[in-house]
Short mmCIF file of C-alpha atoms and ligand atoms in Angstrom, two decimals:
data_model
loop_
_atom_site.label_atom_id
_atom_site.label_comp_id
_atom_site.label_asym_id
_atom_site.label_seq_id
_atom_site.Cartn_x
_atom_site.Cartn_y
_atom_site.Cartn_z
CA MET A 1 14.36 -11.94 12.54
CA ALA A 2 16.25 -13.34 9.53
CA GLN A 3 15.05 -16.73 8.34
CA TRP A 4 18.44 -17.98 7.23
CA THR A 5 20.62 -20.40 9.17
CA SER A 6 23.80 -20.34 7.11
CA ALA A 7 25.30 -18.24 4.35
CA VAL A 8 27.02 -18.89 1.06
CA GLY A 9 29.53 -16.27 -0.03
CA ALA A 10 29.81 -14.90 -3.57
CA PRO A 11 33.16 -16.62 -4.39
CA GLN A 12 31.86 -19.93 -3.03
CA LEU A 13 28.59 -19.73 -4.98
CA ALA A 14 30.45 -18.75 -8.15
CA ARG A 15 32.76 -21.76 -7.70
CA LEU A 16 29.81 -24.11 -7.14
CA LEU A 17 28.02 -22.78 -10.21
CA ARG A 18 31.12 -23.20 -12.36
CA SER A 19 31.56 -26.80 -11.14
CA GLN A 20 28.16 -27.74 -12.56
CA ASP A 21 27.68 -29.18 -16.02
CA ALA A 22 27.21 -25.57 -17.18
CA PRO A 23 23.50 -25.29 -17.87
CA ALA A 24 24.29 -22.04 -19.68
CA ALA A 25 26.15 -24.04 -22.31
CA GLN A 26 23.13 -26.20 -22.99
CA PRO A 27 20.76 -24.89 -25.64
CA ALA A 28 17.11 -24.51 -24.72
CA PRO A 29 14.59 -26.80 -26.47
CA GLY A 30 14.42 -25.73 -30.07
CA GLY A 31 18.13 -24.94 -30.22
CA ARG A 32 17.91 -21.43 -28.68
CA ARG A 33 20.44 -20.50 -26.00
CA LEU A 34 18.99 -19.90 -22.54
CA PRO A 35 19.07 -16.28 -21.40
CA ALA A 36 21.89 -15.71 -18.87
CA TYR A 37 19.51 -15.03 -15.98
CA ARG A 38 17.66 -18.31 -16.68
CA SER A 39 20.78 -20.45 -16.67
CA LEU A 40 21.92 -18.75 -13.45
CA ALA A 41 18.52 -19.41 -11.84
CA ASP A 42 18.62 -23.04 -13.04
CA GLY A 43 22.13 -23.45 -11.66
CA VAL A 44 21.12 -22.18 -8.21
CA ARG A 45 17.95 -24.29 -8.22
CA LEU A 46 19.99 -27.41 -8.99
CA LEU A 47 22.49 -26.62 -6.22
CA VAL A 48 19.59 -26.37 -3.74
CA LEU A 49 17.88 -29.55 -4.92
CA GLU A 50 21.16 -31.46 -4.73
CA GLY A 51 21.88 -30.10 -1.27
CA ARG A 52 25.15 -28.47 -2.32
CA VAL A 53 23.70 -25.17 -1.20
CA PRO A 54 21.60 -25.84 1.90
CA VAL A 55 18.00 -24.74 2.25
CA ALA A 56 17.76 -21.55 4.35
CA ALA A 57 21.24 -20.42 3.27
CA ARG A 58 21.58 -16.68 2.72
CA LEU A 59 22.71 -15.90 -0.82
CA PRO A 60 25.17 -13.11 -1.57
CA ALA A 61 23.92 -9.64 -2.41
CA GLU A 62 23.19 -9.16 -6.11
CA ARG A 63 26.13 -6.83 -6.65
CA GLU A 64 28.63 -9.23 -5.03
CA LEU A 65 27.46 -12.24 -7.01
CA ALA A 66 27.45 -10.24 -10.24
CA ALA A 67 31.08 -9.26 -9.62
CA ALA A 68 32.11 -12.83 -8.74
CA LEU A 69 30.47 -14.24 -11.87
CA GLY A 70 31.42 -11.42 -14.22
CA VAL A 71 27.79 -10.78 -15.24
CA SER A 72 25.61 -7.72 -14.92
CA ARG A 73 23.71 -6.95 -11.75
CA THR A 74 20.49 -7.01 -13.81
CA THR A 75 21.16 -10.66 -14.69
CA VAL A 76 21.52 -11.62 -11.03
CA ALA A 77 18.46 -9.58 -10.07
CA ALA A 78 16.39 -11.31 -12.78
CA ALA A 79 17.68 -14.74 -11.69
CA TYR A 80 16.80 -14.03 -8.04
CA GLU A 81 13.37 -12.82 -9.14
CA ALA A 82 12.80 -16.03 -11.13
CA LEU A 83 13.91 -18.16 -8.17
CA ARG A 84 11.54 -16.22 -5.89
CA ALA A 85 8.65 -16.77 -8.30
CA GLU A 86 9.40 -20.53 -8.36
CA GLY A 87 9.62 -20.83 -4.56
CA PHE A 88 13.40 -21.43 -4.39
CA LEU A 89 14.17 -18.09 -2.74
CA ASP A 90 12.65 -16.07 0.08
CA SER A 91 13.60 -12.51 0.79
CA ARG A 92 12.91 -9.93 3.43
CA ARG A 93 13.95 -6.31 3.29
CA GLY A 94 17.00 -5.82 5.48
CA SER A 95 17.63 -9.57 5.88
CA GLY A 96 18.60 -10.45 2.32
CA SER A 97 17.55 -13.52 0.37
CA TRP A 98 17.82 -17.12 1.43
CA THR A 99 17.26 -20.43 -0.33
CA ALA A 100 14.00 -22.37 0.04
CA VAL A 101 12.15 -25.24 -1.60
CA PRO A 102 8.65 -24.76 -3.03
CA ALA A 103 5.78 -25.99 -0.87
CA GLY A 104 4.77 -28.53 -3.53
CA ASN A 105 8.23 -30.11 -3.81
CA PRO A 106 7.78 -33.86 -3.37
CA LEU A 107 8.90 -34.55 0.18
CA PRO A 108 9.32 -38.06 1.54
CA THR A 109 6.15 -39.42 3.02
CA ARG A 110 7.40 -42.50 4.82
CA GLY A 111 10.10 -43.11 7.40
CA LEU A 112 12.83 -45.66 7.04
CA GLU A 113 10.94 -48.44 8.76
CA PRO A 114 12.09 -51.83 7.54
CA LEU A 115 9.38 -54.14 6.24
CA PRO A 116 8.82 -57.05 8.61
CA PRO A 117 10.64 -59.95 6.83
CA GLU A 118 7.44 -62.04 6.81
CA ALA A 119 5.59 -59.20 5.03
CA ALA A 120 8.23 -58.62 2.36
CA GLY A 121 7.14 -61.48 0.10
CA SER A 122 8.79 -61.00 -3.27
CA MET A 123 9.49 -57.31 -2.57
CA ILE A 124 13.23 -56.58 -2.53
CA ASP A 125 13.51 -54.31 0.48
CA LEU A 126 16.46 -51.94 0.14
CA GLY A 127 15.05 -49.63 2.82
CA CYS A 128 17.20 -50.82 5.69
CA ALA A 129 21.01 -50.80 5.82
CA ALA A 130 21.43 -53.71 8.22
CA LEU A 131 22.69 -57.27 7.75
CA PRO A 132 21.61 -60.58 9.29
CA ALA A 133 23.51 -61.76 12.39
CA PRO A 134 27.02 -63.08 11.75
CA GLU A 135 26.41 -66.59 13.03
CA PRO A 136 27.60 -68.59 14.88
CA TRP A 137 28.66 -65.54 16.88
CA LEU A 138 25.19 -64.38 17.85
CA THR A 139 24.36 -67.80 19.29
CA ARG A 140 27.74 -68.01 21.05
CA ALA A 141 27.36 -64.51 22.46
CA VAL A 142 23.92 -65.31 23.88
CA GLN A 143 25.21 -68.59 25.31
CA GLY A 144 28.07 -66.66 26.95
CA ALA A 145 25.52 -64.20 28.35
CA MET A 146 23.37 -67.01 29.73
CA ALA A 147 26.40 -68.46 31.48
CA ASP A 148 27.15 -65.08 33.13
CA LEU A 149 23.56 -64.19 33.96
CA PRO A 150 23.35 -65.94 37.36
CA LEU A 151 25.92 -63.44 38.70
CA TYR A 152 23.45 -60.65 37.95
CA ALA A 153 20.20 -62.43 38.72
CA HIS A 154 20.72 -61.62 42.42
CA THR A 155 21.04 -57.88 41.79
CA HIS A 156 18.35 -55.27 41.13
CA GLY A 157 19.37 -55.35 37.43
CA ASP A 158 19.24 -51.57 37.22
CA TYR A 159 22.44 -50.21 35.58
CA PRO A 160 21.77 -46.76 34.13
CA ALA A 161 25.41 -46.31 33.05
CA GLY A 162 25.63 -49.85 31.71
CA LEU A 163 27.10 -53.04 33.14
CA PRO A 164 30.57 -52.38 34.60
CA VAL A 165 32.02 -55.31 32.64
CA LEU A 166 30.81 -53.84 29.31
CA ARG A 167 31.86 -50.28 30.17
CA GLN A 168 35.33 -51.61 30.92
CA ALA A 169 35.48 -53.66 27.70
CA LEU A 170 34.37 -50.69 25.56
CA ALA A 171 36.83 -48.36 27.32
CA ASP A 172 39.61 -50.88 26.65
CA ARG A 173 38.77 -50.91 22.93
CA TYR A 174 39.21 -47.12 22.72
CA THR A 175 42.47 -47.40 24.64
CA ALA A 176 43.65 -50.08 22.18
CA ARG A 177 42.80 -47.64 19.32
CA GLY A 178 45.18 -45.12 20.89
CA ILE A 179 42.55 -43.12 22.83
CA PRO A 180 43.15 -43.72 26.55
CA THR A 181 39.69 -44.20 28.06
CA MET A 182 38.34 -45.07 31.50
CA PRO A 183 35.05 -46.90 32.12
CA GLU A 184 33.77 -43.67 33.73
CA GLN A 185 33.84 -42.19 30.24
CA ILE A 186 31.40 -44.74 28.84
CA MET A 187 27.62 -45.01 29.08
CA VAL A 188 25.92 -48.00 27.44
CA THR A 189 22.75 -47.02 25.56
CA THR A 190 19.93 -48.57 23.60
CA GLY A 191 21.59 -48.33 20.20
CA ALA A 192 23.26 -45.26 18.72
CA MET A 193 19.74 -43.81 18.44
CA GLY A 194 19.40 -43.98 22.22
CA ALA A 195 22.82 -42.37 22.57
CA VAL A 196 22.02 -39.42 20.29
CA ALA A 197 18.58 -39.01 21.88
CA ALA A 198 20.17 -38.80 25.35
CA ILE A 199 22.81 -36.31 24.17
CA CYS A 200 20.16 -34.12 22.50
CA ARG A 201 18.03 -34.10 25.65
CA LEU A 202 20.98 -33.13 27.81
CA CYS A 203 22.82 -30.71 25.55
CA THR A 204 20.22 -28.84 23.49
CA ALA A 205 17.03 -26.97 24.24
CA PRO A 206 14.09 -26.81 21.82
CA GLY A 207 14.70 -24.10 19.22
CA GLU A 208 18.48 -24.35 19.42
CA ARG A 209 20.51 -24.86 16.27
CA VAL A 210 22.19 -28.15 15.49
CA ALA A 211 24.47 -28.29 12.45
CA VAL A 212 24.42 -31.54 10.48
CA ASP A 213 26.15 -33.06 7.48
CA SER A 214 24.00 -32.66 4.40
CA PRO A 215 22.93 -35.30 3.53
CA SER A 216 22.85 -37.23 6.81
CA TYR A 217 21.27 -40.27 8.43
CA ALA A 218 17.52 -39.78 8.08
CA ASN A 219 16.37 -41.21 11.41
CA ILE A 220 18.76 -39.07 13.43
CA LEU A 221 17.64 -35.97 11.51
CA GLN A 222 14.05 -36.81 12.40
CA LEU A 223 14.96 -37.52 16.03
CA MET A 224 16.54 -34.08 16.26
CA ARG A 225 13.60 -32.36 14.59
CA ASP A 226 11.29 -34.10 17.07
CA ALA A 227 13.50 -32.81 19.88
CA GLY A 228 12.84 -29.29 18.59
CA ALA A 229 16.27 -28.69 17.06
CA ARG A 230 16.62 -26.21 14.21
CA LEU A 231 18.77 -28.14 11.78
CA VAL A 232 21.49 -26.27 9.92
CA PRO A 233 22.68 -28.36 6.96
CA VAL A 234 26.32 -28.23 5.89
CA ALA A 235 27.04 -29.76 2.49
CA LEU A 236 29.76 -32.40 2.22
CA ALA A 237 32.86 -31.45 0.26
CA GLU A 238 32.64 -31.60 -3.52
CA ARG A 239 32.84 -35.10 -4.98
CA LEU A 240 32.10 -36.46 -1.51
CA ALA A 241 35.68 -35.80 -0.43
CA GLY A 242 34.83 -35.68 3.28
CA TRP A 243 33.94 -32.46 5.08
CA ASP A 244 34.00 -28.96 3.60
CA ILE A 245 35.90 -27.32 6.46
CA PRO A 246 35.56 -23.69 5.25
CA ALA A 247 31.78 -24.23 5.04
CA TRP A 248 31.75 -25.72 8.55
CA ARG A 249 33.80 -22.82 9.91
CA GLN A 250 31.40 -20.36 8.35
CA VAL A 251 28.32 -22.11 9.76
CA MET A 252 29.85 -22.35 13.21
CA ARG A 253 30.67 -18.66 13.08
CA ASP A 254 27.44 -17.38 11.51
CA ALA A 255 24.79 -19.71 12.96
CA ALA A 256 26.63 -20.44 16.25
CA PRO A 257 25.06 -23.92 16.56
CA ARG A 258 24.96 -25.37 20.05
CA MET A 259 25.84 -28.78 18.70
CA ALA A 260 27.03 -30.42 15.47
CA TYR A 261 26.20 -34.02 14.57
CA VAL A 262 28.58 -35.64 12.08
CA VAL A 263 29.54 -39.05 10.73
CA ALA A 264 33.27 -39.18 9.93
CA ASP A 265 33.57 -42.82 8.94
CA PHE A 266 31.71 -44.30 5.97
CA HIS A 267 28.96 -41.78 6.35
CA ASN A 268 25.33 -42.82 5.89
CA PRO A 269 24.08 -42.36 3.15
CA THR A 270 27.15 -41.44 1.05
CA GLY A 271 29.90 -43.72 2.43
CA THR A 272 32.21 -40.68 2.69
CA LEU A 273 35.29 -40.90 4.92
CA ALA A 274 36.63 -37.67 6.45
CA THR A 275 40.40 -37.25 6.17
CA GLU A 276 42.62 -36.97 9.23
CA GLU A 277 43.39 -33.33 8.44
CA GLN A 278 39.66 -32.56 8.16
CA ARG A 279 39.11 -34.21 11.56
CA ARG A 280 41.80 -32.10 13.19
CA ARG A 281 40.44 -28.90 11.63
CA MET A 282 36.84 -29.78 12.47
CA VAL A 283 37.71 -30.22 16.16
CA ASP A 284 39.61 -26.90 16.12
CA ALA A 285 36.64 -25.15 14.50
CA ALA A 286 34.17 -26.64 16.99
CA ARG A 287 36.38 -25.76 19.94
CA SER A 288 36.81 -22.13 18.87
CA ALA A 289 33.08 -21.74 18.17
CA GLY A 290 32.01 -23.41 21.42
CA THR A 291 30.03 -25.99 19.42
CA LEU A 292 29.76 -29.48 20.89
CA LEU A 293 30.83 -32.01 18.25
CA VAL A 294 28.87 -35.27 18.35
CA VAL A 295 30.62 -37.88 16.22
CA ASP A 296 28.66 -40.98 15.26
CA GLU A 297 30.97 -43.99 14.79
CA THR A 298 28.20 -46.49 14.03
CA MET A 299 29.83 -47.46 10.69
CA THR A 300 33.48 -47.17 11.77
CA GLU A 301 34.31 -50.87 11.87
CA LEU A 302 32.89 -51.54 8.42
CA GLN A 303 36.01 -50.76 6.45
CA LEU A 304 35.58 -52.82 3.29
CA ASP A 305 38.82 -52.09 1.39
CA PRO A 306 41.63 -53.78 3.31
CA ASP A 307 44.36 -51.55 1.79
CA LEU A 308 42.86 -48.39 3.33
CA GLU A 309 44.85 -46.82 6.18
CA PRO A 310 42.05 -45.70 8.55
CA PRO A 311 42.33 -42.13 9.83
CA ARG A 312 42.51 -41.62 13.60
CA PRO A 313 39.17 -41.21 15.40
CA VAL A 314 37.92 -37.63 15.70
CA CYS A 315 38.19 -37.75 19.51
CA ALA A 316 41.96 -38.34 19.13
CA PHE A 317 42.16 -34.62 18.30
CA ASP A 318 40.40 -33.65 21.53
CA PRO A 319 42.62 -35.11 24.26
CA ALA A 320 41.02 -32.91 26.93
CA GLY A 321 37.61 -34.38 26.03
CA SER A 322 35.88 -31.00 26.15
CA ALA A 323 34.82 -30.63 22.49
CA VAL A 324 33.88 -34.09 21.25
CA ILE A 325 31.29 -36.67 22.26
CA THR A 326 31.58 -40.02 20.47
CA VAL A 327 28.68 -42.36 19.80
CA GLY A 328 29.20 -46.05 19.01
CA SER A 329 26.99 -49.02 18.24
CA ALA A 330 27.00 -52.78 17.89
CA SER A 331 24.30 -52.55 15.20
CA LYS A 332 26.42 -52.44 12.05
CA ALA A 333 29.60 -54.13 13.29
CA PHE A 334 27.63 -56.99 14.86
CA TRP A 335 23.82 -57.06 14.76
CA ALA A 336 21.11 -54.39 14.95
CA GLY A 337 18.87 -56.76 16.91
CA MET A 338 21.07 -56.34 20.00
CA ARG A 339 20.04 -52.67 20.34
CA ILE A 340 23.31 -51.89 22.12
CA GLY A 341 25.13 -48.60 21.62
CA TRP A 342 27.25 -46.33 23.76
CA VAL A 343 28.53 -42.82 24.42
CA ARG A 344 32.19 -41.94 25.06
CA ALA A 345 32.61 -38.52 26.68
CA ALA A 346 34.25 -36.72 29.59
CA PRO A 347 33.26 -38.27 32.96
CA ASP A 348 31.18 -35.22 33.99
CA ILE A 349 29.11 -35.44 30.79
CA ILE A 350 28.62 -39.17 31.34
CA ARG A 351 27.49 -38.50 34.92
CA SER A 352 24.90 -35.99 33.69
CA LEU A 353 23.68 -38.35 30.96
CA VAL A 354 23.34 -41.16 33.50
CA ALA A 355 21.45 -38.96 35.94
CA ALA A 356 19.04 -37.87 33.18
CA ARG A 357 18.41 -41.46 32.21
CA ALA A 358 16.11 -41.92 35.16
CA TYR A 359 13.54 -39.94 33.16
CA SER A 360 13.90 -41.81 29.87
CA ASP A 361 14.64 -45.53 29.42
CA LEU A 362 16.41 -46.18 32.79
CA GLY A 363 18.94 -48.53 31.23
CA SER A 364 19.64 -51.14 28.56
CA PRO A 365 18.82 -54.88 28.83
CA VAL A 366 21.33 -56.85 30.91
CA LEU A 367 21.30 -60.00 28.76
CA GLU A 368 22.24 -58.16 25.56
CA GLN A 369 24.97 -56.22 27.36
CA LEU A 370 26.40 -59.48 28.65
CA ALA A 371 26.30 -60.92 25.13
CA ILE A 372 28.36 -58.05 23.74
CA ALA A 373 30.72 -58.19 26.73
CA SER A 374 31.27 -61.90 26.18
CA LEU A 375 32.13 -61.29 22.51
CA LEU A 376 34.56 -58.55 23.45
CA ALA A 377 36.19 -60.74 26.12
CA GLY A 378 37.59 -63.14 23.51
CA ASP A 379 38.15 -62.91 19.78
CA GLY A 380 34.41 -63.28 18.98
CA TRP A 381 33.91 -59.63 18.18
CA GLU A 382 36.81 -59.51 15.70
CA GLN A 383 35.68 -62.74 14.06
CA ALA A 384 32.09 -61.52 13.78
CA VAL A 385 33.19 -58.17 12.32
CA ARG A 386 35.31 -60.02 9.76
CA ILE A 387 32.25 -62.01 8.62
CA ARG A 388 30.24 -58.81 8.51
CA ARG A 389 32.85 -56.99 6.40
CA ASP A 390 33.12 -59.90 3.95
CA GLN A 391 29.32 -59.95 3.55
CA ALA A 392 29.09 -56.19 3.05
CA ARG A 393 32.00 -56.15 0.56
CA GLU A 394 30.43 -58.90 -1.53
CA ASN A 395 27.08 -57.08 -1.48
CA ARG A 396 28.69 -53.74 -2.36
CA ASP A 397 30.49 -55.23 -5.34
CA ALA A 398 27.30 -56.96 -6.51
CA ILE A 399 25.12 -53.84 -6.37
CA VAL A 400 27.82 -51.71 -8.03
CA ASP A 401 28.11 -54.23 -10.84
CA ALA A 402 24.33 -54.52 -11.26
CA LEU A 403 23.89 -50.73 -11.35
CA GLN A 404 26.64 -50.32 -13.91
CA ARG A 405 24.98 -52.88 -16.18
CA HIS A 406 21.32 -51.90 -15.79
CA LEU A 407 21.49 -48.18 -14.95
CA PRO A 408 24.59 -46.89 -16.74
CA ASP A 409 23.51 -43.24 -16.45
CA TRP A 410 23.25 -43.35 -12.64
CA GLU A 411 26.32 -41.80 -11.04
CA PHE A 412 27.93 -42.73 -7.74
CA SER A 413 31.29 -43.07 -6.00
CA VAL A 414 32.03 -46.53 -4.69
CA PRO A 415 32.41 -46.21 -0.90
CA ARG A 416 35.44 -47.81 0.74
CA GLY A 417 33.36 -48.85 3.71
CA GLY A 418 29.99 -48.67 5.40
CA LEU A 419 26.74 -50.08 4.19
CA THR A 420 25.34 -47.55 1.74
CA LEU A 421 25.83 -46.01 -1.67
CA TRP A 422 24.39 -42.68 -2.79
CA ALA A 423 23.30 -42.71 -6.40
CA ARG A 424 22.42 -39.73 -8.58
CA THR A 425 19.45 -40.92 -10.59
CA GLY A 426 20.28 -39.58 -14.04
CA GLY A 427 18.27 -36.37 -13.69
CA LEU A 428 15.08 -38.16 -12.58
CA SER A 429 13.23 -37.60 -9.31
CA GLY A 430 14.39 -40.06 -6.64
CA SER A 431 11.00 -39.75 -4.91
CA ARG A 432 9.19 -40.74 -8.11
CA ILE A 433 11.58 -43.65 -8.67
CA ALA A 434 10.94 -44.82 -5.08
CA GLU A 435 7.18 -44.67 -5.71
CA ALA A 436 7.37 -46.51 -9.02
CA GLY A 437 9.87 -49.01 -7.57
CA GLU A 438 7.48 -49.95 -4.80
CA ARG A 439 4.94 -50.92 -7.45
CA LEU A 440 7.57 -52.95 -9.33
CA GLY A 441 8.77 -54.84 -6.27
CA VAL A 442 11.78 -52.89 -5.02
CA ARG A 443 11.80 -50.54 -2.07
CA VAL A 444 14.42 -47.76 -1.88
CA PRO A 445 14.57 -44.59 0.17
CA SER A 446 14.72 -41.42 -1.93
CA GLY A 447 17.28 -38.67 -1.45
CA PRO A 448 15.10 -36.07 0.32
CA ARG A 449 14.79 -38.32 3.38
CA PHE A 450 18.47 -37.64 4.03
CA GLY A 451 18.31 -33.91 3.52
CA VAL A 452 16.97 -31.01 5.47
CA ASP A 453 13.88 -29.53 3.82
CA GLY A 454 13.59 -31.28 0.49
CA ALA A 455 17.13 -31.28 -0.90
CA PHE A 456 18.55 -34.26 -2.83
CA GLU A 457 15.55 -34.87 -5.03
CA GLY A 458 17.81 -36.42 -7.67
CA PHE A 459 19.20 -39.23 -5.49
CA VAL A 460 18.38 -42.59 -3.92
CA ARG A 461 20.27 -44.56 -1.26
CA LEU A 462 21.16 -48.19 -1.89
CA PRO A 463 22.32 -50.45 0.96
CA PHE A 464 24.84 -53.32 0.78
CA THR A 465 22.35 -55.93 1.87
CA VAL A 466 21.76 -58.08 -1.21
CA SER A 467 24.09 -59.94 -3.55
CA GLY A 468 24.13 -62.17 -6.61
CA ALA A 469 20.85 -62.62 -8.45
CA VAL A 470 18.91 -60.52 -5.93
CA ALA A 471 21.18 -57.50 -6.46
CA ASP A 472 20.81 -57.96 -10.19
CA GLU A 473 17.02 -58.20 -9.99
CA ALA A 474 16.90 -55.12 -7.72
CA ALA A 475 18.74 -53.11 -10.39
CA VAL A 476 16.46 -54.51 -13.13
CA ARG A 477 13.40 -53.35 -11.18
CA LEU A 478 14.96 -49.96 -10.48
CA ALA A 479 15.72 -49.57 -14.17
CA GLY A 480 12.04 -50.39 -14.83
CA ALA A 481 11.01 -47.76 -12.31
CA ALA A 482 13.35 -45.20 -13.89
CA ARG A 483 11.83 -45.91 -17.31
CA LEU A 484 8.33 -45.37 -15.95
CA VAL A 485 9.35 -42.07 -14.42
CA ALA A 486 11.17 -40.95 -17.56
CA THR A 487 8.22 -41.70 -19.81
CA GLY A 488 5.58 -40.57 -17.33
CA ALA A 489 3.79 -43.91 -17.88
CA PRO A 490 1.80 -45.39 -15.00
CA ALA A 491 3.18 -48.70 -13.68
CA ASP A 492 1.53 -51.74 -15.20
CA THR A 493 -0.20 -52.95 -12.08
CA GLY A 494 -1.17 -56.17 -13.91
CA VAL A 495 2.49 -57.28 -13.93
CA ARG A 496 3.41 -59.19 -10.79
CA HIS A 497 7.01 -59.47 -9.76
CA THR A 498 7.71 -63.18 -9.69
CA PHE A 499 11.27 -63.13 -8.40
CA VAL A 500 11.51 -64.68 -4.95
CA ALA A 501 14.49 -63.57 -2.86
C1 LIG B 601 25.06 -43.23 11.13
C2 LIG B 601 24.07 -44.05 11.89
N1 LIG B 601 23.79 -43.74 13.16
C3 LIG B 601 22.90 -44.44 13.87
C4 LIG B 601 22.24 -45.52 13.33
C5 LIG B 601 21.26 -46.27 14.19
O1 LIG B 601 22.04 -47.11 15.00
P1 LIG B 601 21.44 -48.04 16.14
O2 LIG B 601 20.85 -49.23 15.46
O3 LIG B 601 22.65 -48.40 16.95
O4 LIG B 601 20.45 -47.27 16.92
C6 LIG B 601 22.48 -45.88 12.02
C7 LIG B 601 21.76 -46.98 11.40
O5 LIG B 601 21.74 -47.15 10.20
C8 LIG B 601 23.43 -45.13 11.28
O6 LIG B 601 23.73 -45.43 10.01
#
């Protein structure tokens, strides 16, 4: 059986190669020009490492690529041979050639676990994209919940679909956004993670293909791998301009994934926002391919630029409710410590999810559900989200400013919302910078955590969680880490970071 899960056509690969900073134009060390096959091989290798061509993507036949690039077939054959020798290409007679990463490529070794605050000390922990609670709203929400609790204390407390009052409040919010929704279309979950886990269990079997944005949120990728999914990465559009719909159509046609998991709003890690037209076309593509589209709206409320006209939710393009399942969460809009998320789907899907819950976590805590319901009952939620947006905007501006001053050769687009920025690390390995940074007192996740199979080696993710002098110091330490990596010097373990956050 072929080992590839998606394909890149000759015109597409030629376009991607031309969009690079033409390695062919750069002289080799010593002033010699690189042979044509070498610059082609380098170009393909870079596209794989940056995730613009997914791992396990079938490359075009030599003759087709030669014609698209206007080079000889021998050049393409030599480039493919070089890529094979370096571990970036696998081939099998009759199945063609598909991209790979070499076994020794530095892959992330740790998850995205946040450091316990008491253990952080002077370490600046940029591992976790979550903000402290927007007080006084957490305290008020819990007080509201305590006031309502006696009504529930007399019941069994077992609500696998969620408390009726919260299901109603969440349904009403969708209706207010222009998506008529009944409480029967909502299941409350233990965070968005719990929602995606439940959907995976119900809708996919081990070994089935699930297409994902590339890059995507690391913990969900791992959750899906653990569930036995075969992940099919689909690169975001060039310059992070939302989704690459032709690439999605091709993957849905060629790999026929059972499910696709996407983040349309202020995507984690890149902050990308899919356009309304892309949303409409994505739903059409999923519907015609019979692929279930799971849309994660965890970041949706964190619009940071007030002048932005937000596109309609993806489920607005699926009025029948047969193609799209939406996942939401209180974690980013309010506080991750609540561990409250939800699913919005057709009532029959919700019924199946609820029935299956008996074999997983049974339900979510009543007190926390009441707290969120009490916020939603008044203007507490809106007020809390406003505080949250102001905090995130201030932090975003601070980290952008600090990066521009201390790491001028790092490249990034400034996201218009969300909690994360995706920085290209000036040609250095993001994994090595993460390692060196840890020794210099700053913790960042490297790019490959957010890719499938080792892509994005030249990136790190930075969250909007620090401001002022801490953001500045974080960039200073990252610049120190980058210098260590660039010079190959070991970190001076005698130097202690004295900055206290
Ligand atoms: C896109 C996305 N989905 C899900 C999650 C996890 O959400 P929760 O805390 O609700 O489980 C995160 C957290 O960063 C996220 O960014």
